[in-house]
XYZ file of C-alpha atoms in Angstrom:
345
model
C -60.335 -35.836 -67.370
C -59.127 -38.399 -69.995
C -61.342 -38.344 -73.078
C -61.705 -42.152 -72.971
C -63.297 -41.858 -69.515
C -66.231 -39.745 -70.663
C -67.988 -42.481 -72.714
C -67.618 -44.855 -69.761
C -69.044 -42.297 -67.313
C -71.967 -41.617 -69.626
C -72.537 -45.330 -70.180
C -72.870 -45.720 -66.402
C -75.231 -42.712 -66.192
C -77.250 -44.091 -69.146
C -77.659 -47.389 -67.314
C -78.613 -45.640 -64.066
C -81.339 -43.608 -65.803
C -82.975 -46.686 -67.350
C -82.662 -48.723 -64.157
C -84.196 -46.021 -61.944
C -87.102 -45.619 -64.373
C -87.830 -49.357 -64.473
C -87.651 -49.640 -60.671
C -89.886 -46.650 -59.898
C -92.516 -47.067 -62.608
C -92.870 -50.858 -62.316
C -95.142 -50.504 -59.278
C -97.564 -48.176 -61.126
C -97.486 -50.304 -64.285
C -98.023 -53.501 -62.290
C -100.875 -52.102 -60.210
C -102.389 -50.530 -63.325
C -102.330 -53.853 -65.206
C -104.250 -55.591 -62.413
C -106.422 -52.570 -61.542
C -109.888 -53.928 -62.600
C -109.179 -57.324 -61.017
C -108.034 -56.032 -57.605
C -110.740 -53.518 -56.708
C -114.289 -54.727 -55.934
C -115.977 -51.331 -55.508
C -115.438 -47.614 -56.128
C -113.802 -47.047 -52.728
C -111.190 -49.704 -53.378
C -110.538 -48.275 -56.851
C -110.069 -44.850 -55.280
C -107.602 -46.261 -52.738
C -105.529 -47.935 -55.484
C -105.526 -44.702 -57.483
C -104.216 -42.823 -54.445
C -101.524 -45.488 -53.951
C -99.818 -44.623 -57.255
C -101.365 -41.327 -58.392
C -98.872 -38.931 -56.752
C -95.818 -40.735 -58.173
C -96.292 -41.748 -61.826
C -95.483 -38.381 -63.453
C -92.306 -37.901 -61.417
C -91.226 -41.456 -62.264
C -91.646 -40.780 -65.996
C -89.095 -37.949 -65.750
C -86.423 -40.671 -65.633
C -87.736 -42.200 -68.880
C -87.669 -38.848 -70.664
C -84.184 -38.143 -69.303
C -82.941 -41.565 -70.422
C -84.207 -40.908 -73.958
C -82.697 -37.409 -73.965
C -79.358 -38.667 -72.648
C -79.238 -41.326 -75.386
C -79.824 -38.625 -78.027
C -77.266 -36.157 -76.704
C -74.512 -38.380 -75.278
C -74.665 -41.253 -77.798
C -76.265 -39.904 -81.009
C -75.218 -42.936 -83.089
C -76.844 -45.290 -80.588
C -79.977 -43.118 -80.586
C -80.210 -43.222 -84.382
C -79.755 -46.987 -84.725
C -81.679 -47.938 -81.567
C -84.734 -45.832 -82.327
C -84.680 -47.021 -85.945
C -84.457 -50.702 -84.981
C -87.051 -50.342 -82.231
C -89.229 -47.847 -84.112
C -92.501 -49.818 -83.977
C -92.318 -50.846 -80.281
C -91.236 -47.328 -79.256
C -94.043 -45.807 -81.348
C -96.558 -48.112 -79.643
C -94.911 -47.249 -76.326
C -95.665 -43.551 -76.839
C -99.367 -44.313 -77.363
C -99.406 -46.633 -74.349
C -97.757 -43.996 -72.124
C -100.338 -41.450 -73.281
C -103.338 -43.675 -72.559
C -101.851 -44.879 -69.250
C -101.640 -41.283 -68.028
C -104.981 -40.135 -69.451
C -106.765 -43.248 -68.210
C -105.584 -42.698 -64.641
C -106.361 -38.975 -64.719
C -109.728 -39.130 -66.553
C -111.523 -42.185 -65.135
C -112.936 -40.239 -62.163
C -113.584 -36.938 -63.952
C -117.163 -37.763 -64.972
C -119.715 -39.776 -62.960
C -120.813 -41.942 -65.867
C -120.330 -45.758 -65.922
C -119.434 -45.827 -69.621
C -116.851 -43.063 -69.264
C -115.390 -44.655 -66.146
C -115.092 -48.157 -67.666
C -113.563 -46.874 -70.905
C -110.746 -44.978 -69.159
C -110.278 -47.659 -66.499
C -109.586 -50.260 -69.196
C -107.434 -47.771 -71.106
C -105.325 -47.423 -67.941
C -105.118 -51.206 -67.585
C -104.306 -52.162 -71.195
C -101.837 -49.286 -71.604
C -100.029 -50.159 -68.351
C -99.619 -53.758 -69.530
C -98.362 -52.672 -72.961
C -95.796 -50.229 -71.532
C -94.020 -52.815 -69.397
C -94.387 -55.579 -72.027
C -92.961 -53.410 -74.824
C -90.087 -52.174 -72.681
C -89.360 -55.701 -71.477
C -89.297 -57.110 -75.026
C -87.207 -54.161 -76.268
C -84.534 -54.450 -73.566
C -84.411 -58.248 -73.747
C -83.654 -57.846 -77.471
C -81.123 -55.112 -76.706
C -79.208 -57.641 -74.597
C -79.866 -60.527 -77.009
C -78.788 -58.535 -80.053
C -80.565 -56.684 -82.849
C -80.582 -57.445 -86.576
C -78.376 -54.865 -88.254
C -75.104 -54.774 -90.145
C -72.951 -52.282 -91.992
C -75.604 -51.965 -94.715
C -78.359 -50.936 -92.286
C -81.156 -52.041 -89.977
C -82.951 -55.352 -90.572
C -84.883 -55.476 -87.294
C -88.657 -55.717 -87.584
C -91.445 -56.167 -85.058
C -91.540 -59.877 -85.932
C -87.809 -60.398 -85.384
C -88.191 -58.747 -81.962
C -90.910 -61.244 -81.053
C -88.444 -64.124 -80.830
C -88.712 -66.607 -77.909
C -85.964 -64.849 -75.910
C -87.564 -61.417 -76.391
C -91.006 -62.681 -75.395
C -89.571 -64.470 -72.368
C -87.778 -61.284 -71.293
C -90.956 -59.260 -71.764
C -93.024 -61.662 -69.665
C -90.334 -61.709 -66.955
C -90.417 -57.913 -66.627
C -94.245 -57.929 -66.710
C -94.395 -60.450 -63.853
C -91.841 -58.562 -61.770
C -93.860 -55.372 -62.321
C -97.053 -57.122 -61.204
C -95.227 -58.322 -58.087
C -93.887 -54.818 -57.413
C -97.344 -53.268 -57.917
C -99.237 -55.643 -55.633
C -96.653 -55.340 -52.838
C -96.616 -51.549 -53.132
C -100.427 -51.536 -53.045
C -100.441 -53.727 -49.918
C -97.929 -51.344 -48.324
C -100.105 -48.325 -49.056
C -103.682 -49.474 -48.332
C -105.320 -51.082 -45.316
C -108.086 -53.548 -44.464
C -109.426 -56.338 -46.652
C -107.884 -54.857 -49.809
C -104.428 -55.012 -48.209
C -104.875 -58.726 -47.426
C -106.128 -59.419 -50.945
C -103.099 -57.681 -52.461
C -100.781 -59.716 -50.241
C -102.487 -62.892 -51.478
C -101.898 -61.870 -55.097
C -98.274 -61.037 -54.284
C -97.621 -64.495 -52.801
C -98.953 -66.134 -55.981
C -97.109 -63.757 -58.305
C -93.847 -64.405 -56.448
C -93.956 -68.068 -57.515
C -94.519 -67.104 -61.168
C -91.851 -64.389 -61.029
C -89.267 -66.764 -59.532
C -89.990 -69.376 -62.211
C -89.777 -66.903 -65.121
C -86.680 -65.194 -63.654
C -84.913 -68.568 -63.411
C -85.870 -69.611 -66.959
C -84.798 -66.198 -68.292
C -81.373 -66.446 -66.640
C -80.855 -69.969 -68.036
C -81.950 -68.749 -71.468
C -79.510 -65.830 -71.209
C -76.627 -68.180 -70.486
C -77.546 -70.388 -73.454
C -78.980 -67.997 -76.081
C -77.106 -64.766 -75.286
C -73.723 -66.208 -74.417
C -71.914 -63.087 -75.698
C -73.091 -61.427 -72.469
C -70.937 -63.855 -70.462
C -67.588 -62.617 -71.832
C -67.216 -59.846 -69.247
C -68.330 -62.180 -66.438
C -65.860 -64.899 -67.412
C -63.086 -62.305 -67.620
C -63.957 -60.847 -64.173
C -65.733 -63.685 -62.302
C -66.593 -61.484 -59.307
C -69.235 -59.867 -61.546
C -71.324 -63.037 -61.178
C -72.267 -61.557 -57.802
C -74.702 -59.250 -59.651
C -77.127 -61.907 -61.014
C -76.624 -63.981 -57.851
C -77.672 -61.006 -55.711
C -80.695 -60.447 -57.965
C -81.818 -64.032 -57.321
C -81.112 -63.728 -53.578
C -83.252 -60.577 -53.321
C -86.105 -62.284 -55.168
C -85.888 -65.262 -52.789
C -86.106 -62.835 -49.834
C -89.422 -61.378 -51.034
C -91.464 -64.378 -49.861
C -90.247 -64.457 -46.201
C -90.456 -60.668 -45.973
C -94.064 -60.779 -47.164
C -94.887 -63.548 -44.690
C -93.553 -61.394 -41.840
C -95.613 -58.398 -42.949
C -92.496 -56.424 -43.957
C -94.166 -54.997 -47.065
C -91.743 -52.124 -47.626
C -88.796 -54.518 -47.328
C -90.454 -56.912 -49.800
C -91.031 -54.060 -52.251
C -87.414 -52.902 -51.940
C -86.221 -56.483 -52.525
C -88.409 -56.746 -55.647
C -87.102 -53.392 -56.866
C -83.545 -54.585 -56.253
C -84.239 -57.682 -58.355
C -85.535 -55.554 -61.242
C -82.527 -53.231 -60.987
C -79.933 -56.010 -60.845
C -81.602 -57.953 -63.667
C -81.101 -54.912 -65.897
C -77.583 -54.278 -64.581
C -76.707 -57.905 -65.366
C -77.585 -57.292 -69.011
C -75.850 -53.909 -69.266
C -72.635 -55.193 -67.636
C -72.546 -58.108 -70.074
C -73.229 -55.780 -72.998
C -70.396 -53.293 -72.242
C -68.565 -51.786 -74.093
C -71.255 -52.453 -76.701
C -74.389 -50.374 -76.547
C -76.012 -52.112 -79.510
C -74.976 -55.689 -80.242
C -75.630 -57.128 -83.698
C -76.439 -60.808 -83.467
C -76.304 -61.191 -87.257
C -73.028 -59.320 -87.750
C -71.150 -58.921 -84.426
C -68.399 -56.911 -86.122
C -71.000 -54.196 -86.830
C -71.889 -53.811 -83.124
C -71.741 -50.252 -81.799
C -69.657 -49.514 -78.715
C -69.974 -46.626 -76.281
C -66.700 -45.227 -77.636
C -67.922 -45.290 -81.254
C -71.318 -43.828 -80.395
C -70.118 -41.078 -78.058
C -70.736 -37.412 -78.805
C -67.759 -35.043 -78.821
C -65.799 -34.699 -75.545
C -66.968 -31.063 -75.282
C -70.626 -32.097 -75.579
C -70.285 -34.886 -73.020
C -68.370 -32.587 -70.621
C -71.022 -29.858 -70.796
C -73.782 -32.423 -70.367
C -71.999 -33.933 -67.381
C -71.961 -30.512 -65.699
C -75.680 -30.056 -66.390
C -76.426 -33.540 -65.064
C -74.430 -32.948 -61.873
C -76.381 -29.720 -61.308
C -79.920 -30.908 -62.114
C -80.087 -34.608 -61.204
C -79.785 -33.861 -57.459
C -82.813 -31.545 -57.843
C -84.859 -34.384 -59.384
C -83.709 -36.811 -56.700
C -84.583 -34.281 -53.987
C -88.081 -33.742 -55.407
C -88.760 -37.465 -55.637
C -87.461 -38.081 -52.129
C -89.819 -35.374 -50.855
C -92.780 -36.799 -52.822
C -92.234 -40.378 -51.653
C -91.743 -39.249 -48.030
C -94.829 -37.014 -48.029
C -97.209 -39.505 -49.662
C -95.899 -42.696 -48.041
C -96.100 -41.697 -44.393
C -99.542 -43.222 -43.739
C -101.787 -46.055 -44.871
C -104.725 -45.166 -47.095
C -108.056 -45.901 -45.389
C -110.252 -47.441 -48.087
C -113.422 -45.926 -46.574
C -111.931 -42.422 -46.746
C -110.227 -42.741 -50.133
C -111.145 -39.977 -52.587
C -109.361 -41.247 -55.691
C -106.994 -39.377 -57.976
C -107.720 -36.757 -60.598
C -111.360 -36.296 -59.545
């Protein structure tokens, strides 16, 4: 295999890992963010817990793998990226911890104070995870502040209008994904309520998605170079918009699984749009473009990437097989709210 092909292959795998994580975990993060506002009693809370409880830990495997792949396949990218995004990634670790503990602990003890504390921990942490990731990846596409002398990115430079807009766009898409997934999983009055939320969120998501794409064309024009060179690539953002437009009619027809898949496709293609525009750069410097880091510059040695590729080809199918089994086993029936027992009790 030509040595120049390995960085490209690993760039594609790197993108796939991040995209799969965003798609799978968005439903849990979205439902978690709205958790106290959706459920009106303990039974409904238990049903919502069951809707996402069996999946969140398997979904996080993709996040861990994406971080590990960045470290091993592109060590230079890992060093600069985790230095530039140190504060948001540090906060992300805390948020991931409290998201997991909140979901697992809230039903462990029958005490209102205990229950409320961990329920809100689950909610706030879920919101922070998707917001931080959304802001971080919007800035990754927009460009970070670094040059040959070092990193100049701070938390305040990340909170620029484009970064905040990107963060809110991903948050809204996650809320849409979570409410549709919840409606797909539960039954009765709670299902109808979740569908009502989803219809409202779809309007907000469509508006923010449209503004974000316009902002990308105007504020992150470096991403358009690859699209202008190969115009057929414009199909990617166009398909993302088409899938988002399909969510509303699918919901109206009661095709909840189809609506969730369309929302997931929008999230995936929104990320792919950014990564395709970014290539061959992995880290773009908006203050000193000549200092940007490409996949070729950041790649580990050919031997390392070859060995890792063999490991990935052997183990990734195992992870995919496990997740397919989990989703099939726990998605075969609707959750009856009156019989729901919760998660982690």
